[in-house]
XYZ file of C-alpha atoms in Angstrom:
138
model
C 81.107 67.858 31.900
C 79.234 71.172 32.278
C 76.193 69.551 30.625
C 76.029 66.816 33.294
C 76.287 69.419 35.901
C 73.551 71.535 34.295
C 71.194 68.380 33.857
C 71.762 67.631 37.603
C 71.052 71.072 38.677
C 67.752 71.036 36.600
C 66.586 67.819 38.080
C 67.244 68.941 41.554
C 65.324 72.293 40.947
C 62.369 70.219 39.541
C 62.477 68.085 42.623
C 62.372 71.058 44.758
C 59.410 72.631 42.892
C 57.527 69.345 43.100
C 58.065 69.277 46.935
C 56.862 72.725 47.366
C 54.065 72.255 44.982
C 52.737 69.270 46.856
C 53.270 71.020 50.239
C 51.203 74.134 49.237
C 48.386 71.919 47.920
C 48.394 69.983 51.368
C 48.669 73.043 53.340
C 45.494 74.565 51.803
C 43.605 71.322 52.102
C 44.530 71.039 55.746
C 43.005 74.631 56.017
C 39.854 73.321 54.446
C 40.384 75.397 51.205
C 40.227 72.562 48.558
C 38.843 75.287 46.332
C 42.373 76.931 46.438
C 44.301 73.886 46.614
C 43.199 72.682 43.110
C 44.199 76.267 41.681
C 47.884 75.998 42.890
C 50.111 75.732 39.849
C 53.602 75.804 38.513
C 54.317 79.173 36.508
C 57.971 78.700 36.380
C 57.940 78.660 32.373
C 57.102 82.291 32.597
C 60.299 83.823 33.747
C 59.079 87.371 33.384
C 56.630 86.732 36.644
C 59.685 86.289 38.887
C 58.349 83.327 40.857
C 57.859 79.613 40.296
C 54.493 78.649 41.967
C 51.239 80.635 42.152
C 49.754 79.601 45.471
C 47.311 81.403 47.945
C 46.965 82.504 51.455
C 44.140 81.081 53.402
C 41.798 84.042 52.659
C 42.400 83.580 48.876
C 45.071 86.233 48.186
C 47.927 85.310 45.565
C 50.943 83.871 47.362
C 53.728 83.972 44.798
C 56.485 81.481 45.729
C 60.115 81.333 44.478
C 61.524 77.933 44.891
C 65.221 77.634 45.582
C 67.152 74.472 46.039
C 69.545 75.597 48.680
C 72.704 74.546 50.220
C 73.030 74.735 53.986
C 76.304 75.284 55.445
C 76.306 75.557 59.135
C 73.608 78.058 60.110
C 73.611 79.679 56.431
C 71.277 78.791 53.466
C 72.918 79.692 50.190
C 71.189 80.147 46.868
C 71.112 82.210 43.654
C 68.723 84.900 43.037
C 68.240 86.902 39.756
C 67.687 90.567 39.926
C 64.182 90.023 38.530
C 63.307 87.825 41.507
C 64.809 90.301 43.878
C 62.835 93.182 42.496
C 59.674 91.148 42.395
C 60.123 90.027 46.039
C 60.206 93.661 46.967
C 57.006 94.614 44.962
C 54.462 91.748 45.473
C 52.665 91.214 48.785
C 52.960 87.769 50.111
C 56.030 86.946 48.022
C 57.646 83.945 49.600
C 60.909 82.378 49.208
C 60.744 78.550 49.714
C 64.272 77.149 50.380
C 64.458 73.333 49.917
C 67.418 71.373 51.305
C 68.022 67.625 51.763
C 67.173 66.559 48.377
C 70.309 64.733 47.648
C 69.821 62.651 50.873
C 66.034 62.004 49.982
C 65.178 64.041 53.133
C 63.646 67.226 51.807
C 62.885 70.069 54.257
C 61.285 73.325 53.142
C 62.300 76.629 55.022
C 59.962 79.682 54.102
C 60.498 83.344 54.549
C 58.829 86.503 53.182
C 60.311 88.297 50.277
C 60.386 91.634 52.211
C 62.706 89.760 54.669
C 65.416 89.154 52.169
C 68.545 90.343 53.917
C 70.235 93.266 51.963
C 73.492 92.528 53.754
C 73.423 89.039 52.535
C 73.322 89.766 49.045
C 76.606 89.313 47.053
C 76.740 90.147 43.237
C 78.595 87.423 41.409
C 77.323 87.824 37.728
C 77.138 90.991 35.471
C 75.694 91.457 32.090
C 77.958 93.274 29.859
C 76.724 95.220 26.883
C 79.200 96.656 24.580
C 78.542 98.695 21.483
C 79.880 96.991 18.409
C 82.491 99.192 16.705
C 81.468 100.863 13.414
C 81.812 98.236 10.491
C 81.417 95.130 12.607
């Protein structure tokens, strides 16, 4: 059962990334920046980067985008964020979160906000990595 859930989550995540990738290329084409549109790429395989898509601003600066398939409940968006993503959002200029909703209804909607606007009061720790030293002889 857990495997089915993980497969579905990966599928939804892939769909969200495809939506944002297409939207970024379209945005740059509409701005007359075909040269940049063709360079927009999925970099999600390199988790150390802390973002999923390498796009560009109109003036050619890097626009790192972290794509999140988000649940919308009332006026709230909810999504999960790694510590690396949180730190990277604060460090890189033009870092953007792209929240994608409506995928299960086949009506995707993308909401973007700047990484520096990540609300500190809206962050809730839910996972911890525990490191224990093994007792001698084990």
